[in-house]
CSV table of C-alpha atoms in Angstrom, one decimal:
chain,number,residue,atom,x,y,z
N,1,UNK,CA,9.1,-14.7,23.2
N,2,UNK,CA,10.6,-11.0,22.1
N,3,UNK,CA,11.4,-8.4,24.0
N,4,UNK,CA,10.1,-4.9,22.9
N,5,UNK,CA,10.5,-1.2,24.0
N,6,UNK,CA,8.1,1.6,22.7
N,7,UNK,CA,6.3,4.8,23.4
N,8,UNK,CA,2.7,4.6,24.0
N,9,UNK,CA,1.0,7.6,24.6
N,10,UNK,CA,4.3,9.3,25.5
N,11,UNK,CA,4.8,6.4,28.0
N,12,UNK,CA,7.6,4.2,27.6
N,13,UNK,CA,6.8,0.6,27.7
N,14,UNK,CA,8.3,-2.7,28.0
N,15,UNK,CA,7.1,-5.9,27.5
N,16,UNK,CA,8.0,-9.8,26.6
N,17,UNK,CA,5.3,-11.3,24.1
N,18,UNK,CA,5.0,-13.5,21.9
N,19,UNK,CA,5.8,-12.7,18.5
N,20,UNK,CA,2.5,-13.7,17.1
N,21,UNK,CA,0.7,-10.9,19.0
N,22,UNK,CA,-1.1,-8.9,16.6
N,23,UNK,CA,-0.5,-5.0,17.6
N,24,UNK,CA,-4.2,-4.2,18.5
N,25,UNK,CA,-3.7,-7.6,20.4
N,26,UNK,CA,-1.1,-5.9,22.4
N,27,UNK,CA,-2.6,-2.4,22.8
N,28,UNK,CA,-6.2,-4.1,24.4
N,29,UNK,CA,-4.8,-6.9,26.1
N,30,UNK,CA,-1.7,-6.6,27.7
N,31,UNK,CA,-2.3,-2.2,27.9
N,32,UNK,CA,-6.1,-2.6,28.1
N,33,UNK,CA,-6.3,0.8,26.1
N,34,UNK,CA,-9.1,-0.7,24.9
N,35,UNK,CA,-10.2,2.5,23.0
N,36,UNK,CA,-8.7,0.4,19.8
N,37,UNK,CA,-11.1,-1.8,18.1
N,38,UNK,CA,-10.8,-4.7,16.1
N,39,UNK,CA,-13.7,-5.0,13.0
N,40,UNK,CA,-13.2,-7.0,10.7
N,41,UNK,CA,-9.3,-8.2,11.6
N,42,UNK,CA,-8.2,-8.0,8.0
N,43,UNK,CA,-7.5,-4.3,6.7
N,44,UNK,CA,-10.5,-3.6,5.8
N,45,UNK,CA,-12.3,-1.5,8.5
N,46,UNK,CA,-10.2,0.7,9.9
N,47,UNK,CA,-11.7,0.8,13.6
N,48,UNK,CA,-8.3,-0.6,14.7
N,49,UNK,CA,-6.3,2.5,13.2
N,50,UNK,CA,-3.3,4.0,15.4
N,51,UNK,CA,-0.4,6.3,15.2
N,52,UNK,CA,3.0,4.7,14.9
N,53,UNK,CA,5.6,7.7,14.6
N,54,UNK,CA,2.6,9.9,13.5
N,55,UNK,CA,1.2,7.8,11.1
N,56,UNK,CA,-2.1,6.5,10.4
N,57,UNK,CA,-1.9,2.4,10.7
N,58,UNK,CA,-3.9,-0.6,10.7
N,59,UNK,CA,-3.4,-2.5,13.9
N,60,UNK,CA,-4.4,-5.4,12.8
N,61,UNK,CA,-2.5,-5.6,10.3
N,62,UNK,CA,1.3,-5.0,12.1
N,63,UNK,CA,2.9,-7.1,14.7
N,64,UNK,CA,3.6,-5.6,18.1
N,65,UNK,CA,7.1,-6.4,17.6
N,66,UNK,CA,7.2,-4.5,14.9
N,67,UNK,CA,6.8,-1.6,16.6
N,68,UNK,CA,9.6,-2.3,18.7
N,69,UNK,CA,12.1,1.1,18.8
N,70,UNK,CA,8.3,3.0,17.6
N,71,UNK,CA,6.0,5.7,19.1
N,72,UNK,CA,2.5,4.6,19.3
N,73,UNK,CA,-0.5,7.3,19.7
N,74,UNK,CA,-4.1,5.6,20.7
N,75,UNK,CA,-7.4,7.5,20.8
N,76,UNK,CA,-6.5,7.4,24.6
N,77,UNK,CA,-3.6,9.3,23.6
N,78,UNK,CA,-5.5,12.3,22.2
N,79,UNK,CA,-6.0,14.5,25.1
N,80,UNK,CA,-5.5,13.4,29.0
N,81,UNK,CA,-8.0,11.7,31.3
N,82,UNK,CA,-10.3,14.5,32.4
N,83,UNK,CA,-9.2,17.1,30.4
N,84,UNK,CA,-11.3,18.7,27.4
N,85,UNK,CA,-11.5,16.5,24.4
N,86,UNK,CA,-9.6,16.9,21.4
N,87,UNK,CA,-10.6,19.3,19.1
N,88,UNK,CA,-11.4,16.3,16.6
N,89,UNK,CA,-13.2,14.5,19.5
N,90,UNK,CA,-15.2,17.2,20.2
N,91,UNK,CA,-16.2,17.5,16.3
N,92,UNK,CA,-17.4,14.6,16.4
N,93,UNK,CA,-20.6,14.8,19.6
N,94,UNK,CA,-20.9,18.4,18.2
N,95,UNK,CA,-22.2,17.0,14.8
N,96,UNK,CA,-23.2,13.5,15.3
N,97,UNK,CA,-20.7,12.0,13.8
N,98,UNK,CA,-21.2,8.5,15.1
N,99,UNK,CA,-24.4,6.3,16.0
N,100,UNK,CA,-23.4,3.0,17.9
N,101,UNK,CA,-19.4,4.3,18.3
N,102,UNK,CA,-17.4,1.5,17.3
N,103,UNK,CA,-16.0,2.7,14.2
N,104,UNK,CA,-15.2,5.8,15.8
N,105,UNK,CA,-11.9,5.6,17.5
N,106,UNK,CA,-10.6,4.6,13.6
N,107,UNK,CA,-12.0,7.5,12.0
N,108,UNK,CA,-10.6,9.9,14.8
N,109,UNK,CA,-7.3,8.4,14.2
N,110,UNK,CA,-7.8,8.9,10.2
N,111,UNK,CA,-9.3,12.0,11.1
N,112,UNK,CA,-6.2,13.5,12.6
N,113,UNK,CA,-3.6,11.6,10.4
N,114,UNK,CA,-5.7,13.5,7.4
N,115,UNK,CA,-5.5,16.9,9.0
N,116,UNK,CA,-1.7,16.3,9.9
N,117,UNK,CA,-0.8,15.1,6.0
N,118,UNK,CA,-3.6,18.1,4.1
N,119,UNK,CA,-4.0,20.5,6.5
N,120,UNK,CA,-6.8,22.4,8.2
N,121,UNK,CA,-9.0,23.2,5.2
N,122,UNK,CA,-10.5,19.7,3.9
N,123,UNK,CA,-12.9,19.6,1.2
N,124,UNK,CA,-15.9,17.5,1.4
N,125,UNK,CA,-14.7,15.8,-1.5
N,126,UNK,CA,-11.1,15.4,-0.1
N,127,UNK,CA,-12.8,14.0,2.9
N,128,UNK,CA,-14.6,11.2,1.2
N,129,UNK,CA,-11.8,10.3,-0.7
N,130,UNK,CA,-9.4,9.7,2.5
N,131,UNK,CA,-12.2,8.0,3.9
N,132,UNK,CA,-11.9,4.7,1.6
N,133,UNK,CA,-10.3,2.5,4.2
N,134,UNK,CA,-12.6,3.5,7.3
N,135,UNK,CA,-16.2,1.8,7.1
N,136,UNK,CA,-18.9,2.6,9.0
N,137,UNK,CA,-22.1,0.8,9.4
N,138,UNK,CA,-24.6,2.9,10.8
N,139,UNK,CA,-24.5,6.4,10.1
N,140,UNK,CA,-23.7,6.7,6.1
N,141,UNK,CA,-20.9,9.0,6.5
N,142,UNK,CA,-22.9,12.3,6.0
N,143,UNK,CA,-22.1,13.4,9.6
N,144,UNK,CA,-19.0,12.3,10.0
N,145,UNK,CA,-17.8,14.1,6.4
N,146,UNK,CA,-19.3,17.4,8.6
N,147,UNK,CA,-17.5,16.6,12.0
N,148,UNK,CA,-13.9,15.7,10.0
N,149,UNK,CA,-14.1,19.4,8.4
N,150,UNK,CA,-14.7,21.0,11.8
N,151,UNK,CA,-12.6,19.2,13.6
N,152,UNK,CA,-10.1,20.0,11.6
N,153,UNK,CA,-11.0,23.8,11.9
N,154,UNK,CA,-10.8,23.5,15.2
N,155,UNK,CA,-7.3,21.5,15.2
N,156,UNK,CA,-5.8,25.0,13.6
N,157,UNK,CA,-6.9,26.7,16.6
N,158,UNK,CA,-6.1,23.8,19.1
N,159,UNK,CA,-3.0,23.2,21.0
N,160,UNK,CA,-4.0,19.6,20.6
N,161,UNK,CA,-1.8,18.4,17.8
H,1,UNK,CA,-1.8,-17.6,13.1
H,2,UNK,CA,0.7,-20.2,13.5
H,3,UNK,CA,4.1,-19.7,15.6
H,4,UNK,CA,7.5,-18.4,13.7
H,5,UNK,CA,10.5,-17.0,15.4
H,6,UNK,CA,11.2,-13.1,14.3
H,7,UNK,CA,14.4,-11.8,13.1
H,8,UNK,CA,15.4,-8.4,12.8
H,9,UNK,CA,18.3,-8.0,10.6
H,10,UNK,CA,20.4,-4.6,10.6
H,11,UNK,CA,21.7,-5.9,6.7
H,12,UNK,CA,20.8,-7.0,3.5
H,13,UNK,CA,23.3,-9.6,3.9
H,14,UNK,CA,22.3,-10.8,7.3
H,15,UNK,CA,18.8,-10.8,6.1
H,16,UNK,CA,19.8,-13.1,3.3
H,17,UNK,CA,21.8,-15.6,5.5
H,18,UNK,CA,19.0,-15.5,7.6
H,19,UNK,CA,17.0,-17.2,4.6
H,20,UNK,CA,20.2,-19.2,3.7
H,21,UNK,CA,20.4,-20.8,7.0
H,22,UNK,CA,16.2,-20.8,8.0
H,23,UNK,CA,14.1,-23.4,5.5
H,24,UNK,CA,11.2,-21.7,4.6
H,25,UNK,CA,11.9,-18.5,6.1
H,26,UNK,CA,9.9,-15.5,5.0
H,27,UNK,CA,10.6,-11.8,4.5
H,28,UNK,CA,8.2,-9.3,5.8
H,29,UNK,CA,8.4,-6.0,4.9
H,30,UNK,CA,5.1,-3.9,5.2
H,31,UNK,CA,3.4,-6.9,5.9
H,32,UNK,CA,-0.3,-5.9,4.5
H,33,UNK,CA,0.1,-8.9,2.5
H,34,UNK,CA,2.0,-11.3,4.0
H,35,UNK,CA,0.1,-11.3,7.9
H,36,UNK,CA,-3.8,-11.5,6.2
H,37,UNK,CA,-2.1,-14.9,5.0
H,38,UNK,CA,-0.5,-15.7,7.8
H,39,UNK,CA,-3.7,-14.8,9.5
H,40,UNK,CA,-5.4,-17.0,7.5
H,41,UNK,CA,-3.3,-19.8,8.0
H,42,UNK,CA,-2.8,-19.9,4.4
H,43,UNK,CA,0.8,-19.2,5.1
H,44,UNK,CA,2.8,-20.4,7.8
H,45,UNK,CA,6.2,-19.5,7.8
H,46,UNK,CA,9.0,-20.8,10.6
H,47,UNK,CA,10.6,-17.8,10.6
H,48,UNK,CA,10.3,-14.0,9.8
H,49,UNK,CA,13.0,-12.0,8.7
H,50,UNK,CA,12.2,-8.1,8.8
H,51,UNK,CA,13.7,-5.8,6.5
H,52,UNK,CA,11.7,-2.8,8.2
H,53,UNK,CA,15.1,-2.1,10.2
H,54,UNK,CA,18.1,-2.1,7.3
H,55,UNK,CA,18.8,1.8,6.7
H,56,UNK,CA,18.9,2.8,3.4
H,57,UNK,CA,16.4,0.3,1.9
H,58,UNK,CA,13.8,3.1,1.4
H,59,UNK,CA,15.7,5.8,-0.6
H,60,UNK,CA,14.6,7.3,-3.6
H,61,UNK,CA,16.8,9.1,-5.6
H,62,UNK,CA,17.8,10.4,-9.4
H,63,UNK,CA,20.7,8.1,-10.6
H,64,UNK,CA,21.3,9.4,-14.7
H,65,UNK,CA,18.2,9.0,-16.6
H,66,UNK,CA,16.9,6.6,-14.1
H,67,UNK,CA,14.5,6.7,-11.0
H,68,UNK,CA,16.4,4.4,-8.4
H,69,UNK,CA,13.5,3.3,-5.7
H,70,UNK,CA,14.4,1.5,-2.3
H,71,UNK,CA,12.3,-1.7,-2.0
H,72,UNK,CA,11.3,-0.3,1.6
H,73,UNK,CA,10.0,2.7,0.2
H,74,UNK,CA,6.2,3.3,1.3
H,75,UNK,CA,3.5,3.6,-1.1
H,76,UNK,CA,2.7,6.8,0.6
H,77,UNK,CA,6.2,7.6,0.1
H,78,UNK,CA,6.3,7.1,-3.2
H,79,UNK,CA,3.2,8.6,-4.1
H,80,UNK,CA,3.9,12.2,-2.3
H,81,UNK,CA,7.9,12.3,-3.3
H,82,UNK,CA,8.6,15.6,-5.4
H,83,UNK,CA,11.3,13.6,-6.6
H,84,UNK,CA,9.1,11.2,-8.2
H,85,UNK,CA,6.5,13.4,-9.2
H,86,UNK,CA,8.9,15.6,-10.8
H,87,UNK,CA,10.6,12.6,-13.5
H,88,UNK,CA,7.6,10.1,-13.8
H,89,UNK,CA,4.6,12.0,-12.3
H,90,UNK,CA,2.5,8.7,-13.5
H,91,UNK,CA,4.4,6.6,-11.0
H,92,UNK,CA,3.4,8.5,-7.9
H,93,UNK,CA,-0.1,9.0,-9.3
H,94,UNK,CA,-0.5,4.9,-9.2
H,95,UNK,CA,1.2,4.5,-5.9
H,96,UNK,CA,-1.5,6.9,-4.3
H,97,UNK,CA,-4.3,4.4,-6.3
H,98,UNK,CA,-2.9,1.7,-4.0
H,99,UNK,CA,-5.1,0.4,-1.0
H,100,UNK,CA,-5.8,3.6,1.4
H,101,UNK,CA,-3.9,5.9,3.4
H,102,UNK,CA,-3.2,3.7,6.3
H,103,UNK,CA,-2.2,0.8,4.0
H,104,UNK,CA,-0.2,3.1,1.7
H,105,UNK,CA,1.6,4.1,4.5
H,106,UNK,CA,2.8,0.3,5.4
H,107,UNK,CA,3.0,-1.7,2.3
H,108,UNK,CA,6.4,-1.2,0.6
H,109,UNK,CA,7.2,-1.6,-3.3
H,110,UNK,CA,9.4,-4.6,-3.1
H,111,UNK,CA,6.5,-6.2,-1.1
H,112,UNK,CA,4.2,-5.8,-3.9
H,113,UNK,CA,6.6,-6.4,-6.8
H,114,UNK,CA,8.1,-10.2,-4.6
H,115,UNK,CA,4.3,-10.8,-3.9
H,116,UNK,CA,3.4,-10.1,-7.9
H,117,UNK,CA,-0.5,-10.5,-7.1
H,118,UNK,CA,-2.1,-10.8,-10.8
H,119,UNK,CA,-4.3,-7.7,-9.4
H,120,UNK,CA,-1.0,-5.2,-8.2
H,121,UNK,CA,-0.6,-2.0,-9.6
H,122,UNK,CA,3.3,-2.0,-9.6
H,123,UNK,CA,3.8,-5.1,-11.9
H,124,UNK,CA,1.8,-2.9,-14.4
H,125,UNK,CA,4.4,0.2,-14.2
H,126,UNK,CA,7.4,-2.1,-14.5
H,127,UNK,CA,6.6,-3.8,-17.0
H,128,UNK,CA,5.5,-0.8,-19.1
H,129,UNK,CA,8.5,1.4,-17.9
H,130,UNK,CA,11.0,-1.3,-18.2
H,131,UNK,CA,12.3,-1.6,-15.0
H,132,UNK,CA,15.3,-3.3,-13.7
H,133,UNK,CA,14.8,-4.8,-10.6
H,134,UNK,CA,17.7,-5.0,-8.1
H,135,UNK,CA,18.4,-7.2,-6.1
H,136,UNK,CA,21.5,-8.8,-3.9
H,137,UNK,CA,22.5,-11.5,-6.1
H,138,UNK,CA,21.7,-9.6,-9.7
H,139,UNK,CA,19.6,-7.5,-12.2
H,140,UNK,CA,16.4,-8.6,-13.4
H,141,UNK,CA,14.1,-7.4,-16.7
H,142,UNK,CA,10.5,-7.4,-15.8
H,143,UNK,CA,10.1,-10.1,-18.5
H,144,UNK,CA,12.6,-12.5,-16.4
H,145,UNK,CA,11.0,-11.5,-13.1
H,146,UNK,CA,7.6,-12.3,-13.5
H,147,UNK,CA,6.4,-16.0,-13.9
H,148,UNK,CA,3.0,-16.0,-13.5
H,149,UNK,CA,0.3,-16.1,-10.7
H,150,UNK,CA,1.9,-14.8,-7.3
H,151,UNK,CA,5.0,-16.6,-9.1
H,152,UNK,CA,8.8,-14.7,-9.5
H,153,UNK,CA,11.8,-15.6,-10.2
H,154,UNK,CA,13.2,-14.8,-6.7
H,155,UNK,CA,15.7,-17.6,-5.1
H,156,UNK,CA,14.9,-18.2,-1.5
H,157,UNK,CA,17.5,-16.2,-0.1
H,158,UNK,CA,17.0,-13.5,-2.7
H,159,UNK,CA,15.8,-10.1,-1.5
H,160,UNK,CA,14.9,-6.8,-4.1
H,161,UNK,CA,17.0,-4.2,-2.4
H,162,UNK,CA,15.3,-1.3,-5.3
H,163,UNK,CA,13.8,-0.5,-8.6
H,164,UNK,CA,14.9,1.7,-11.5
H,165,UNK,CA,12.9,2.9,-13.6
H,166,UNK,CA,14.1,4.8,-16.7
H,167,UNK,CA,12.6,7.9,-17.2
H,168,UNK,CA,9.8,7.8,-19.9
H,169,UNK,CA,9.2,10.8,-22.4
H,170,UNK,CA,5.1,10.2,-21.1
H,171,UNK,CA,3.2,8.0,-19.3
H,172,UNK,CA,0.1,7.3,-17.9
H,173,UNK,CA,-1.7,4.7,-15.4
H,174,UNK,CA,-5.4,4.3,-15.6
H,175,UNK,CA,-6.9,1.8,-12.9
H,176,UNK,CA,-10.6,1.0,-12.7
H,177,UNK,CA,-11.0,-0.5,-9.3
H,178,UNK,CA,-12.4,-3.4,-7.7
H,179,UNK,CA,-14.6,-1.1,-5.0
H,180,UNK,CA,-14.4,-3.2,-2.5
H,181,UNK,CA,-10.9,-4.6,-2.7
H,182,UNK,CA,-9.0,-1.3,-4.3
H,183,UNK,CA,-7.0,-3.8,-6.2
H,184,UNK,CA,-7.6,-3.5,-10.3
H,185,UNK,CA,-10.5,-5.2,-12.0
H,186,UNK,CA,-8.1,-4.0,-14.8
H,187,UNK,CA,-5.2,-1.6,-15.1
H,188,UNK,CA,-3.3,-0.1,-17.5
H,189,UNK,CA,0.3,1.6,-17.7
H,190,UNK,CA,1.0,3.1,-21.3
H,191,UNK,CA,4.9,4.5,-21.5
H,192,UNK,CA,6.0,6.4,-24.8
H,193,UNK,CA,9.6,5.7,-23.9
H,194,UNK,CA,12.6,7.1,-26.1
H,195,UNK,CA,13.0,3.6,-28.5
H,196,UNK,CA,9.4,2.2,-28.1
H,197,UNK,CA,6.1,2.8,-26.7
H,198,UNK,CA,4.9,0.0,-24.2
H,199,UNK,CA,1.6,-0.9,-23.0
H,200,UNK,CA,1.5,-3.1,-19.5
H,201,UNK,CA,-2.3,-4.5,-18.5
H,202,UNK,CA,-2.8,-5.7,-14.8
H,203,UNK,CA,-5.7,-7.2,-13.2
H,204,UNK,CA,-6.5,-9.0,-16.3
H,205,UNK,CA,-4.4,-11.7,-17.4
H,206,UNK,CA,-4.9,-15.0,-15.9
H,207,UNK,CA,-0.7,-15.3,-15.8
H,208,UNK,CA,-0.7,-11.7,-14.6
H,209,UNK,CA,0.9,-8.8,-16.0
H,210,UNK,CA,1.1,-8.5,-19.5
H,211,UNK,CA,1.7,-6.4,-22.9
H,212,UNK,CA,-0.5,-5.4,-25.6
H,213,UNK,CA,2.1,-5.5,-28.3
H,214,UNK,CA,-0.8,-5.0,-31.3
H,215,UNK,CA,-1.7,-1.2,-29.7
H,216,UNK,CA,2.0,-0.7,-28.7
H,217,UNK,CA,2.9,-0.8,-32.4
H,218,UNK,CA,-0.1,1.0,-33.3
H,219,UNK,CA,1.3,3.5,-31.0
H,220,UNK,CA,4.4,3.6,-31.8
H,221,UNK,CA,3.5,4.9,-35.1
H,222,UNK,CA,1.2,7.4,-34.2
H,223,UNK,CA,0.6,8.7,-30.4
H,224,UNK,CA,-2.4,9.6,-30.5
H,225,UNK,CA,-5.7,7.7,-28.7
H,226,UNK,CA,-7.2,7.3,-32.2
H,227,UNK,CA,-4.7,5.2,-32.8
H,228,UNK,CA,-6.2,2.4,-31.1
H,229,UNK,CA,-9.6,3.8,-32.7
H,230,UNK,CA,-11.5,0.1,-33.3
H,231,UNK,CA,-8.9,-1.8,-32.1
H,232,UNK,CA,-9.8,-4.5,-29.3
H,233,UNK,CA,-7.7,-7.6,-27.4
H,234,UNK,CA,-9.2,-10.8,-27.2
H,235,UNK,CA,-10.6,-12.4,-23.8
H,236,UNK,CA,-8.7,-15.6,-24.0
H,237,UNK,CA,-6.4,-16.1,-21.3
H,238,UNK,CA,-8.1,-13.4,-19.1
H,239,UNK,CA,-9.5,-13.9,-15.9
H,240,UNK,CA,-13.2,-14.2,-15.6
H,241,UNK,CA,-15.0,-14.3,-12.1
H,242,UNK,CA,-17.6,-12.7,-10.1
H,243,UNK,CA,-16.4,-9.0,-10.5
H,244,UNK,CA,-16.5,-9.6,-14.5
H,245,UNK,CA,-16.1,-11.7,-17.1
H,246,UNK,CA,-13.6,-12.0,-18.8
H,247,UNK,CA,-14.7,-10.3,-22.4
H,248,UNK,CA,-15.8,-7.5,-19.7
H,249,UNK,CA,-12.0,-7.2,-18.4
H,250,UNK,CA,-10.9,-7.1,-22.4
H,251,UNK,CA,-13.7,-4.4,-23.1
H,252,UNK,CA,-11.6,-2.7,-20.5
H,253,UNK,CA,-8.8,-3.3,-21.5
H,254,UNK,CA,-9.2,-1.1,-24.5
H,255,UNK,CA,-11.3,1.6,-23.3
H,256,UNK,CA,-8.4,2.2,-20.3
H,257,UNK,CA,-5.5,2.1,-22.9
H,258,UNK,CA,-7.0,5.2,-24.7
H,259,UNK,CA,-7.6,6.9,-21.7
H,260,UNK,CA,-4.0,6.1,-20.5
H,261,UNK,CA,-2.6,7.8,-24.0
H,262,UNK,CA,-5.3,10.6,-23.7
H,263,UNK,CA,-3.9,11.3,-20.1
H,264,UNK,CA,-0.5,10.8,-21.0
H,265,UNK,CA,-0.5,12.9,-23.9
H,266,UNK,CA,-2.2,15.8,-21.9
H,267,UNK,CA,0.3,15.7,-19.2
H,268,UNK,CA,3.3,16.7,-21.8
């Protein structure tokens, strides 16, 4: 077993796992922040992508201890229980930008690690591009190029990093 | 995934008495190669030693006429340093081909260089740069350090602590990728150094990385494209499968080559 200390959130957590434990494993099982999905469990996908010290990761494809000494950001992380949705979030059910959901907490994640690393004024074409390791099955992409470029308008306005 | 004991090492020397003292122990660094293994139960390693931790693995810096990268140092971080962009622009260029941005930002250069996949990108610039690759124990030429199919000449308790890469008078990496992968279905690195020009194919060759030395002495004498005008490579020895065959990959082969002078000479 390992020890390991981290941020989640902006919560500090400690746990005892076993070092195996995959760090989506640890983020849905043992946090049940079960916004964090796992797709196809090899890199491909990208529903599983997280913050770890702002940026964009596979969880899959990281071992929780790993992220020891880290801070993790979720989609649960975005903005609080209750409170409006993050500007991004928000893009997203303005436009469409998802059909069955579960590639969606990935692409939020991307979304915001995209607007973080290029700023607020995304191309289509730059969109696409930063897109390559987030796959989506239902929707073809057209709506969630739209809600990425709005959301990220809306981030410059946002006090929602 | 099977069960292996984890080891955080705060040194490059601890790290290596870690695979002194641990039979097949393993080093992880960005992992995006060594856990889809592990995953797979392909690889089962007793013991993991993480260089994630040492401080100062990751630098990059200008040492003389040489580019001096940490082995630690992200893709990502490679691909948007100014300090790389500014003395070998072609070097960031093919670190920002790797993978996607969440991989880019894990997977580390001595990762890719100690796991020489026939398909890397990396292999491909050292090669054609004429690297030295640094390690604990000593200095290695590409030519000694790559031995074939996910094969290097890396001791067991050997770890690359950086790269350096001599600073070419132009270069250029052209990659046509495998769309679903992102590895190369062929790539090529073409450096016009100050004694020689060099021309470093990836993806290709059944043994891995490789040189063209017929269109590096065509270009040595004249560095143009047209100087490999009609000139071809032949498909023995080059991998064949179900993304291309293997005269396919050698069509390639040459058609990326000139674009890699094209873009190389248009950069200068």
């Amino acid at each position: 077993m390992a020890k390991i200390s981290l941020i989640v959130n902006g919560n500090p957590v400690n746990a005892n796992i076993d070092p195996r434990t995959l760090l989506v494993q640890f983020l849905r099982e043992n946090l049940r922040l079960t916004g964090t999905h796992v797709g196809c469990d090899t890199s491909q996908c990208g529903a599983c992508v997280v913050h770890v010290d702002g940026k964009a990761v596979k969880a899959c494809t990281m071992l929780a201890v790993m992220a020891d000494g880290h801070e993790v950001r979720t989609i649960e992380g975005l903005a609080a229980d209750g409170a409006p949705l993050h500007p991004m979030q928000e893009a997203f059910r303005e436009h469409h930008g998802l059909q069955c959901g579960f590639c969606t907490p990935g692409m939020i994640m991307t979304a915001v690690d995209l607007v973080h690393r290029k700023g607020n004024d995304l191309s289509d074409h730059t969109i696409r591009e930063e897109l390559e390791g987030n796959l989506c099955r239902c929707t073809g992409y057209q709506n969630i190029v739209l809600s990425i470029a709005a959301g990220a308008r809306a981030m410059a306005k946002s006090d929602l990093a | 995934m099977y069960e292996f004991k984890y080891h955080r090492p705060a040194t490059v020397r601890q790290a290596a008495n870690l695979l002194l003292k641990n039979e097949d122990a393993k080093v992880i660094a960005g992992g995006h190669t060594l856990l889809p293994v592990m995953k797979q139960r392909l690889a089962s390693p007793p013991h993991l030693v993480d260089l994630s931790h040492i401080e100062g693995l990751d630098g990059i810096e200008m040492k003389g006429r040489s580019l001096v990268i940490g082995a630690t140092a992200t893709h990502n971080t490679v691909a948007t340093s100014a300090i790389v962009g500014e003395a070998i622009p072609a070097l960031a260029e093919l670190a920002g081909l790797i993978g996607d941005p969440a991989v880019r930002h894990k997977g580390t250069i001595g990762g890719s260089l100690a796991n020489n996949d026939p398909t890397a990108d990396y292999p491909a610039a050292c090669l054609a740069l004429g690297a030295t690759i640094v390690t604990n124990k000593r200095r290695l030429k590409p030519e000694e350090f790559f031995q074939g199919l996910f094969t290097t000449s890396l001791e067991s308790d050997e770890i690359i602590t950086r790269v350096m890469f001599p600073v070419p008078k132009k270069a250029a990496y052209i990659k046509f990728r495998n769309q679903a992968s992102r590895y190369a279905l062929v790539g090529v690195f073409v450096a016009k150094r100050p004694s020689d020009v060099r021309v470093a194919v990836t993806g290709a060759g059944s043994e891995g990385v490789f040189r063209v030395t017929s269109f590096e002495e065509a270009l040595k004498k004249r560095f143009s494209h047209k100087a490999l005008d009609g000139m071809t490579v032949p498909a023995d020895g080059l991998n064949g499968d179900l993304h291309g065959s293997a005269e396919y990959r050698a069509h390639l082969i040459a058609v990326l080559a000139r674009r890699a002078v094209e873009a190389a000479t248009a950069k200068a």
